[in-house]
CSV table of C-alpha atoms in Angstrom, one decimal:
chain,number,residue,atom,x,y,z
A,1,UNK,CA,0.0,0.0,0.0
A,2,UNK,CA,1.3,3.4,-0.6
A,3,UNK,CA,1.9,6.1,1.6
A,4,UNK,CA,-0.3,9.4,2.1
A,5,UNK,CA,2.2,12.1,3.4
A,6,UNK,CA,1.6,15.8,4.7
A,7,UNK,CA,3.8,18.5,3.8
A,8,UNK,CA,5.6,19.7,6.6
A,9,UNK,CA,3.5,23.0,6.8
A,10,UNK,CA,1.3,23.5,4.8
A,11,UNK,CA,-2.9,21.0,4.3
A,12,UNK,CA,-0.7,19.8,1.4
A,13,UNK,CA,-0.9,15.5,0.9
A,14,UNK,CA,1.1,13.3,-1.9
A,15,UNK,CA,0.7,9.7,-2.5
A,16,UNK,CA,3.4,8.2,-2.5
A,17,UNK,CA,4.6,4.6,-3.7
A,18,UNK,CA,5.5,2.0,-0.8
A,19,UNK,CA,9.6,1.1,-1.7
A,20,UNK,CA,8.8,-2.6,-3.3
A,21,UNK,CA,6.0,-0.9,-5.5
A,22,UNK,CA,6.9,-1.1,-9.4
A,23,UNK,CA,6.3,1.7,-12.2
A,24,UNK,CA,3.1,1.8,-13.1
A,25,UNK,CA,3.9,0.8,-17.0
A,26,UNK,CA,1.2,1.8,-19.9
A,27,UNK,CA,-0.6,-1.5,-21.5
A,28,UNK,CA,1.1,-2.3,-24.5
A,29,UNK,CA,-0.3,-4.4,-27.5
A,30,UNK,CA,-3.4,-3.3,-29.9
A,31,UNK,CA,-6.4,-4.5,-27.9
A,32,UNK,CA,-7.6,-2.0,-25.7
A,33,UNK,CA,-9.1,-3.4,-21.9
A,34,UNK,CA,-11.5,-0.7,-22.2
A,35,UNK,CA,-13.5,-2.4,-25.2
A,36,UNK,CA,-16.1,-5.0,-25.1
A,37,UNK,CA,-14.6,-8.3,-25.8
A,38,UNK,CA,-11.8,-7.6,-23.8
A,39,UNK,CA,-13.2,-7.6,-20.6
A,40,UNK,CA,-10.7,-10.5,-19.4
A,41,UNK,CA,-7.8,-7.6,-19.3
A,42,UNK,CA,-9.5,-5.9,-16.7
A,43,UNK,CA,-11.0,-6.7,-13.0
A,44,UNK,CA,-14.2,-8.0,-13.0
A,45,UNK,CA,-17.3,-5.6,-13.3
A,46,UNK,CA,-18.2,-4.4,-9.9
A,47,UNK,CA,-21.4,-2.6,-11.9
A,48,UNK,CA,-22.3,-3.3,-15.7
A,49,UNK,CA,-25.5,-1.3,-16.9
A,50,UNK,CA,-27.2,-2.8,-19.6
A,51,UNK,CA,-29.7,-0.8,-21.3
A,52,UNK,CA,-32.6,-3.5,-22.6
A,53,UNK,CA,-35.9,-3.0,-23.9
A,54,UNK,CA,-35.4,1.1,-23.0
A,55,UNK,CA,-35.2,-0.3,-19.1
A,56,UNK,CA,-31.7,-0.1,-16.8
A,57,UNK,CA,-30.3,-3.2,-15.9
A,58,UNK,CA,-27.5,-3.0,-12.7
A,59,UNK,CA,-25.5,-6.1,-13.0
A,60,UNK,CA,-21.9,-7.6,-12.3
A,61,UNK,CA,-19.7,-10.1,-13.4
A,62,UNK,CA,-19.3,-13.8,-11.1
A,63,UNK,CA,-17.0,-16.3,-11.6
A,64,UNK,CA,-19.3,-18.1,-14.1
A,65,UNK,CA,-19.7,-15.3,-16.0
A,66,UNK,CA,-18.6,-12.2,-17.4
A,67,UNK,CA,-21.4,-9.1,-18.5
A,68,UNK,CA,-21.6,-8.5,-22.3
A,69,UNK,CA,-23.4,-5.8,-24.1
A,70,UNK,CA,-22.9,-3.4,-21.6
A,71,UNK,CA,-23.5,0.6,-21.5
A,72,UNK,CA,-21.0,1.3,-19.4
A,73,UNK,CA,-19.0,-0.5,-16.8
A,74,UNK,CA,-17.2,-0.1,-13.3
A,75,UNK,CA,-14.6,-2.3,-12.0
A,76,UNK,CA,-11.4,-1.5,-9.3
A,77,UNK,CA,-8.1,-0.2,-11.6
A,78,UNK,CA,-5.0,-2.3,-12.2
A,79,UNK,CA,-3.2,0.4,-11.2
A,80,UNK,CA,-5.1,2.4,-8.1
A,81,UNK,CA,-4.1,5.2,-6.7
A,82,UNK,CA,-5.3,4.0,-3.2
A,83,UNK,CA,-6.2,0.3,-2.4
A,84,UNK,CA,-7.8,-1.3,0.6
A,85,UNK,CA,-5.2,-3.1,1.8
A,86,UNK,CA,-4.4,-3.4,5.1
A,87,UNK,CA,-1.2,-1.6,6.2
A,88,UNK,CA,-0.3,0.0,9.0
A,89,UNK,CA,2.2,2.2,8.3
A,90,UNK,CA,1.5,5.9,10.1
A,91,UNK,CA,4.1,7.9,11.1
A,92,UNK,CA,3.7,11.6,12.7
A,93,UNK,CA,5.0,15.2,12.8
A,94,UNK,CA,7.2,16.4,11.6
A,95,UNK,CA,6.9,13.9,8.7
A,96,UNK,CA,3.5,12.9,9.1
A,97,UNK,CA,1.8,10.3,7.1
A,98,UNK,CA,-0.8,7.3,6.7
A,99,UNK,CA,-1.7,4.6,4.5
A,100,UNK,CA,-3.0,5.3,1.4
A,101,UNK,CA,-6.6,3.6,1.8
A,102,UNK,CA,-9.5,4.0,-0.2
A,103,UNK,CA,-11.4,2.6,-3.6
A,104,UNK,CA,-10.2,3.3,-6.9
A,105,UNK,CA,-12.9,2.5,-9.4
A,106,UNK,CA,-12.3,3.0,-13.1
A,107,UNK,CA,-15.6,4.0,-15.0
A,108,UNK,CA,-15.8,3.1,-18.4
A,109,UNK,CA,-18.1,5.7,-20.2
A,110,UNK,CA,-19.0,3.9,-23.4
A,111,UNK,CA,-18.3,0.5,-25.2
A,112,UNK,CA,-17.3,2.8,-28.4
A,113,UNK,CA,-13.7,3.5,-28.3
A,114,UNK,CA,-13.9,6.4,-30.9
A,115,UNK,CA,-16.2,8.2,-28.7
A,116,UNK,CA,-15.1,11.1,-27.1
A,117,UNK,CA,-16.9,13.1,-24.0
A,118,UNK,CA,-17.4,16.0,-26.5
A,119,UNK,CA,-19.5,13.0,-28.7
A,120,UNK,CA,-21.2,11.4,-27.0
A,121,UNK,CA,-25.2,10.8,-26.8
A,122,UNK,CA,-27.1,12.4,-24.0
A,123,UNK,CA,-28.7,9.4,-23.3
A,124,UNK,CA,-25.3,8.0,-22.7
A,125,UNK,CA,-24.1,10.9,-20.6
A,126,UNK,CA,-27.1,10.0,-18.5
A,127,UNK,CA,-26.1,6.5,-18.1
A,128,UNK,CA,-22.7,7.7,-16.8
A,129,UNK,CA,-24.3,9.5,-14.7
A,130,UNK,CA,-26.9,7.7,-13.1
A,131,UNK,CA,-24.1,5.2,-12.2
A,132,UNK,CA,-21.6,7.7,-10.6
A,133,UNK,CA,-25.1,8.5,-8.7
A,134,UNK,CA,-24.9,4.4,-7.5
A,135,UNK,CA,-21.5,4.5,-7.0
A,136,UNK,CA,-21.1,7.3,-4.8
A,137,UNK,CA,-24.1,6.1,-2.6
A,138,UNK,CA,-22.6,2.7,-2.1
A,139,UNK,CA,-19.2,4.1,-1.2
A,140,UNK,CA,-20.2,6.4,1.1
A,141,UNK,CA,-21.4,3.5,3.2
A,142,UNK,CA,-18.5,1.6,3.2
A,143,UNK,CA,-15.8,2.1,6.4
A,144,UNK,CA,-12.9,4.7,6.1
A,145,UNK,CA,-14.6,6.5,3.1
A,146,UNK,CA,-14.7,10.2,4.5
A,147,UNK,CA,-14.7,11.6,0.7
A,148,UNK,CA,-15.4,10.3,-2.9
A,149,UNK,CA,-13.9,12.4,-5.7
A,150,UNK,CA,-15.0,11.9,-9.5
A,151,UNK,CA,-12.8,12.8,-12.1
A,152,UNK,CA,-11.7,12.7,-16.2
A,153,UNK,CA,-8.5,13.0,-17.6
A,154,UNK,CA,-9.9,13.6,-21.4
A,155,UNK,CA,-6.2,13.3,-23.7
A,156,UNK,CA,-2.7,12.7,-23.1
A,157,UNK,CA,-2.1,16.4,-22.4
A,158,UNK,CA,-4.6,16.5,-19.2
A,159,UNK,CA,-2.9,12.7,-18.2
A,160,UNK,CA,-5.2,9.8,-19.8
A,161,UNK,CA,-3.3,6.7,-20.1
A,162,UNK,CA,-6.2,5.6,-22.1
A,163,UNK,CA,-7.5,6.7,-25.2
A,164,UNK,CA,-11.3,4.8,-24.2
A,165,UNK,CA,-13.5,7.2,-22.7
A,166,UNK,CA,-13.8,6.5,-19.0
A,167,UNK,CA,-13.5,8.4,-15.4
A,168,UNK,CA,-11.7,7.7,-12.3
A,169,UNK,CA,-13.7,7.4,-9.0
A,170,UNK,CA,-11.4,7.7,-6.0
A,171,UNK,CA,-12.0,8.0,-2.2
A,172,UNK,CA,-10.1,9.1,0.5
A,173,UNK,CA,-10.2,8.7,4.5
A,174,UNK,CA,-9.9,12.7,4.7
A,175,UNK,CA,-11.4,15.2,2.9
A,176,UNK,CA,-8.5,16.9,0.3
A,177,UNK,CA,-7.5,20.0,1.0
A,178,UNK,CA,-9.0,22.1,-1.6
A,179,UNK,CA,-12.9,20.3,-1.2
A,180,UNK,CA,-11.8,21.6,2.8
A,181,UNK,CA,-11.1,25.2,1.7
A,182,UNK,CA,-14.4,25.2,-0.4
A,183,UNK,CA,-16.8,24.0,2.7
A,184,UNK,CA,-14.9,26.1,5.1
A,185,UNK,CA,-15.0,29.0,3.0
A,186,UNK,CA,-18.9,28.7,1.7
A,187,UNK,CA,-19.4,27.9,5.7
A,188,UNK,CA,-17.6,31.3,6.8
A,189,UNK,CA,-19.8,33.1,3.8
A,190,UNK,CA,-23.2,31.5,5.4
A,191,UNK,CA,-22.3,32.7,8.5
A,192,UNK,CA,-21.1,36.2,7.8
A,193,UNK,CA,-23.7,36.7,5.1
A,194,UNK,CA,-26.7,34.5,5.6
A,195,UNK,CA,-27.0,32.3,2.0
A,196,UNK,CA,-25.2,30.6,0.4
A,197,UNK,CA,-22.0,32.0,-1.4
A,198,UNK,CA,-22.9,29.4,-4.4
A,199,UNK,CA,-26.5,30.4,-4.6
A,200,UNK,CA,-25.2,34.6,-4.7
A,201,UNK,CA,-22.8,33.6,-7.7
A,202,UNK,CA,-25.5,31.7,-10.0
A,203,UNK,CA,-27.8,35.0,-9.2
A,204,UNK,CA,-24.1,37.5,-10.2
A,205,UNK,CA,-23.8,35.1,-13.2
A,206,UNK,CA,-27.4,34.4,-15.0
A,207,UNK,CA,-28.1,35.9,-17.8
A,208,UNK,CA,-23.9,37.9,-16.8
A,209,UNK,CA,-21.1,38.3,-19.7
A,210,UNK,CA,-19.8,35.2,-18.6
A,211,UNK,CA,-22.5,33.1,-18.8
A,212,UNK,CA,-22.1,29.9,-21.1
A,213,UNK,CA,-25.4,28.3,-21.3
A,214,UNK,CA,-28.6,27.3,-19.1
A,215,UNK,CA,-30.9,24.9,-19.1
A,216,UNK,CA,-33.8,24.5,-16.5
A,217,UNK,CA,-32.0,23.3,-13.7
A,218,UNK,CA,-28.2,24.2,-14.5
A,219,UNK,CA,-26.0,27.1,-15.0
A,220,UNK,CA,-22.9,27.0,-16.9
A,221,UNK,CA,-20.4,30.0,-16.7
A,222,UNK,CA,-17.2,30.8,-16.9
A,223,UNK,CA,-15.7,32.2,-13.6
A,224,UNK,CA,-14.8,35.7,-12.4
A,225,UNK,CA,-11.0,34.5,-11.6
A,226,UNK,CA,-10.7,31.2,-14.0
A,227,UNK,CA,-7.0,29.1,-13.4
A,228,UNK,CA,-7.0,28.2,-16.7
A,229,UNK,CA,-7.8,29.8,-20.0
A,230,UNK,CA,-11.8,28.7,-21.1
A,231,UNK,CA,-12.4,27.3,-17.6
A,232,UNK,CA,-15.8,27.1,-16.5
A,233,UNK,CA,-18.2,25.6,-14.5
A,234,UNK,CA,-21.4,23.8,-14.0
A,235,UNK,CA,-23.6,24.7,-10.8
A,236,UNK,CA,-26.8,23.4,-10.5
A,237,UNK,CA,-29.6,26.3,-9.8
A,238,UNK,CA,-31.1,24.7,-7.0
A,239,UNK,CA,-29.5,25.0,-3.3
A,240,UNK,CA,-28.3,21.0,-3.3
A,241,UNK,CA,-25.4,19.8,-1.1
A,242,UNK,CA,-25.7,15.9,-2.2
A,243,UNK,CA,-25.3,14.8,-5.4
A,244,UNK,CA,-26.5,11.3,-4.6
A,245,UNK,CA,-30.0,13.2,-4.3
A,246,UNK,CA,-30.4,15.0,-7.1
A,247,UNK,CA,-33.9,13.2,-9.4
A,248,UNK,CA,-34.0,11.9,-12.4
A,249,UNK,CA,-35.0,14.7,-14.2
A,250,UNK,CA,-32.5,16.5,-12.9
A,251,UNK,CA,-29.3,13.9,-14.3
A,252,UNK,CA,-31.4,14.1,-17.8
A,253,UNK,CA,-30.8,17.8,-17.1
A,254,UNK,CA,-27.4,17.6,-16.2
A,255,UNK,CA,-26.8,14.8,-19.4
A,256,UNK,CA,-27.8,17.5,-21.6
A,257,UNK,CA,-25.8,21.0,-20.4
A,258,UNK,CA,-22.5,18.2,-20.3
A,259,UNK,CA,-22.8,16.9,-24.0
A,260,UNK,CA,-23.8,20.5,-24.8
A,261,UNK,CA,-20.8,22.3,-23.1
A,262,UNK,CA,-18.6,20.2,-23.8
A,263,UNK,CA,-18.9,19.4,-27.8
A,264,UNK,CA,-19.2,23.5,-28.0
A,265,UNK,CA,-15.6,23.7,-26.0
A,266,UNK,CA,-14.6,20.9,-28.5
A,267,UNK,CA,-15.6,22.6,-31.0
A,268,UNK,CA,-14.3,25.8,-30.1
A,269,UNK,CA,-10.8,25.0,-29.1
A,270,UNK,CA,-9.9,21.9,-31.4
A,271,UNK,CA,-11.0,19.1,-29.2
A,272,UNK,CA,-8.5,20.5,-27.0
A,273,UNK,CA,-7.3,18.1,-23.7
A,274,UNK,CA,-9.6,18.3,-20.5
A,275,UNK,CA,-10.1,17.7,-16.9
A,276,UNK,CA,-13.4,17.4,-15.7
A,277,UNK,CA,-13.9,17.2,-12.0
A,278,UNK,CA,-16.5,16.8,-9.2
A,279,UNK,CA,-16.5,18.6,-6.4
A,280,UNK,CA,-19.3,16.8,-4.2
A,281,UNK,CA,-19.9,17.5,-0.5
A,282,UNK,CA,-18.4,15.0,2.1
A,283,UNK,CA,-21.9,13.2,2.7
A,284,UNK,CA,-20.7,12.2,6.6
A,285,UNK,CA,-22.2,13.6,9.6
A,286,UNK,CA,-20.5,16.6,10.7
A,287,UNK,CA,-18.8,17.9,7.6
A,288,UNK,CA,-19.2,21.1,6.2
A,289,UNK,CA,-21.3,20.7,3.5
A,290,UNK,CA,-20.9,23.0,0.0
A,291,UNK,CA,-23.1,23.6,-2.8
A,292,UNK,CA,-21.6,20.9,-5.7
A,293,UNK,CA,-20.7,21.3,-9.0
A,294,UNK,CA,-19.1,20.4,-11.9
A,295,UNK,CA,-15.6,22.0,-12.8
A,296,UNK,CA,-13.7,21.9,-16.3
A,297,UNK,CA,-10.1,22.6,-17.1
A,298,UNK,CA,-8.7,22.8,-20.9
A,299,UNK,CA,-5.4,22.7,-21.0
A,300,UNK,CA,-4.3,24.3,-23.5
A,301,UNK,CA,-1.4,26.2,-21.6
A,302,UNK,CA,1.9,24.3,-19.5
A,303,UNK,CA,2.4,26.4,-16.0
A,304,UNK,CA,5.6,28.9,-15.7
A,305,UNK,CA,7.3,29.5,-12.4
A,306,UNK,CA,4.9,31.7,-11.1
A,307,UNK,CA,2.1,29.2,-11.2
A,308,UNK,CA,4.3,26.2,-9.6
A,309,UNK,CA,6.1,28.3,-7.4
A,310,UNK,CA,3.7,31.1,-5.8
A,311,UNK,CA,0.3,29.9,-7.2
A,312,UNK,CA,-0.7,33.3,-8.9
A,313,UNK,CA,-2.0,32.4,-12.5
A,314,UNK,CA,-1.8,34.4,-15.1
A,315,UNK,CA,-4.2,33.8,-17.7
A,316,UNK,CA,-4.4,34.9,-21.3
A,317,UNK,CA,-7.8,35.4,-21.9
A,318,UNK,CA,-10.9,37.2,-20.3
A,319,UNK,CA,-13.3,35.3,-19.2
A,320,UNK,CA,-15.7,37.1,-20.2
A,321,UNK,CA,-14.1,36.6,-24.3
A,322,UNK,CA,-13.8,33.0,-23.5
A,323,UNK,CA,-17.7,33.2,-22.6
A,324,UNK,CA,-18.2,34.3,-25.9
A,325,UNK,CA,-16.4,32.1,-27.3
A,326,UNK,CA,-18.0,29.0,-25.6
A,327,UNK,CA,-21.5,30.2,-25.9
A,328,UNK,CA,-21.9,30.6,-28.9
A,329,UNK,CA,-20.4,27.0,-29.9
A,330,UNK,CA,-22.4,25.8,-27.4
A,331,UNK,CA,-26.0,27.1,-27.9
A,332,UNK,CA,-25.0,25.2,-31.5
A,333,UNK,CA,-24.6,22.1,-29.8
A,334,UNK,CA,-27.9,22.5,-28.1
A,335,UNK,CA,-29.5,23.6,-30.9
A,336,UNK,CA,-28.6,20.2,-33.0
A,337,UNK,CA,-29.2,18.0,-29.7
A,338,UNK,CA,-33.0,19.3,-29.2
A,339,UNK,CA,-33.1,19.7,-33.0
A,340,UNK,CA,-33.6,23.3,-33.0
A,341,UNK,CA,-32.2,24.3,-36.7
């Protein structure tokens, strides 16, 4: 099991690999685990959904046999950045660290290999989504899971290993130390101003020059002080600290500004590489909760000094151009997916 360290100062943590630990290699060959057919190359499905006669099917893999025609399809990573196993390796200040426990599930998106984020279907965005829904509600339930962060690495450039479109679910036994400044900071806003700072910025930004697109229960925007060029965000409208709550219609919703957003920034910027990340509110007791949302980071720029070194970014675009730009490939998008003309 690897290590979790602490900086010596600073709510700073870094996985680190246990001494015996080998290189995490790349696969090599021309099959790709991600496909169907291949499902041999990876661990077994923890969750398949089959789509069958328009009706959800939540299945897994046993030892007899293996899920096939399959929507999308979770099963634990080859190479995690956390595991379950048990170690006991903890150590304390100055050079303070734990074991590296938690779940990393890998999230295959769709069985097309071709397809990217930017392509696909809505109806497919919602099947991603309703299972990060399941997931996250069964992980929260299992011991040591204090947080459950969501993410894609969309191209080489933003770190994908693989070229098959899929997401990384990863928990933690503390909450990370940005999701911390986020609650503490929308708790100190609540009390000092009475709402919620999340609810004031959709109100500043509907309808604002840096809006991006709405539908009837989100708002995408880009932000006032974006760290990267063409950043933006996805909020949704209604006050909502758990993401394993949010209905049906509201995932359709959420389906829909995604696949529209996100072929528009494709569009746009040359199918240009991209992180996409959750940042969901820790669901145990007791934490400080925060209104959650979706974030998005093209990376379309490598960090100087000033970035690494002091953390003061300098970005080379207004958001409020960037907006513009976005918008307008967007509300496209939309316009083809409700088939506006």
């Amino acid at each position: 099991m690897a290590d979790l360290r602490k900086d010596y100062v600073l709510d700073k943590f870094v996985v680190v690999p246990e001494a015996s630990q080998a290189a995490v290699e790349k696969p090599e060959g021309s099959k790709c685990p991600y496909c169907p057919g291949n499902e041999s190359m990876t661990e077994p499905a923890l969750l398949a959904l089959v789509v069958q006669d328009g009706m959800l099917q939540r299945l897994s893999d046993s030892e007899d046999s293996v899920i096939e025609d399959w929507s999308v399809r979770v099963f634990q990573s080859k190479n995690p950045v956390v595991t379950t196993t048990t170690a006991t390796s903890y150590s304390e200040k100055p050079l303070y660290s734990e074991p590296a426990y938690g779940y990393h599930q890998t999230v295959v998106a769709s069985p097309d290999h071709k397809q990217t984020f930017s392509q696909m279907s809505v109806e497919q965005w919602g099947n991603v989504l309703v299972v990060i829904q399941d997931r996250v509600r069964w992980l929260y339930t299992q011991k040591s899971v204090t947080y459950v962060s969501i993410y894609v690495n969309s191209g080489a450039g933003a770190g994908a290993q693989m070229a098959h479109p899929h997401l990384h679910i990863v928990t933690f036994s503390s909450i990370p130390p940005i999701i911390e400044l986020e609650a503490e900071g929308s708790h100190r806003f609540m009390n000092e101003n009475g709402n919620c700072p999340a609810c004031n910025i959709i109100g500043v930004e509907s309808s604002g020059p840096r809006q991006i697109l709405a539908t009837d229960s989100f708002l995408s925007f880009c932000p006032w002080a974006p760290t990267y060029p063409y950043e933006f965000w996805i909020f949704p409208k209604r006050h909502i600290t758990s993401f394993s709550k949010i209905t049906q219609k509201e995932i359709n919703d959420l389906a829909l500004i995604l696949r529209a957003t996100l072929g528009g920034m494709s569009k746009a910027l040359k199918d240009v590489p991209f992180n996409l990340v959750f940042h969901l509110s820790p669901e145990k007791k007791n934490s400080r909760q925060l209104h959650w949302h979706i974030e998005v980071y093209p990376q379309l720029n490598t960090w100087s000094g000033l970035e690494r070194g002091f953390g003061v970014f300098v970005n080379n675009i207004r958001p409020e151009k960037s907006a513009e730009i976005l918008g307008s490939a967007s509300r496209k998008e939309l316009a083809g997916l409700v088939g506006i003309v």
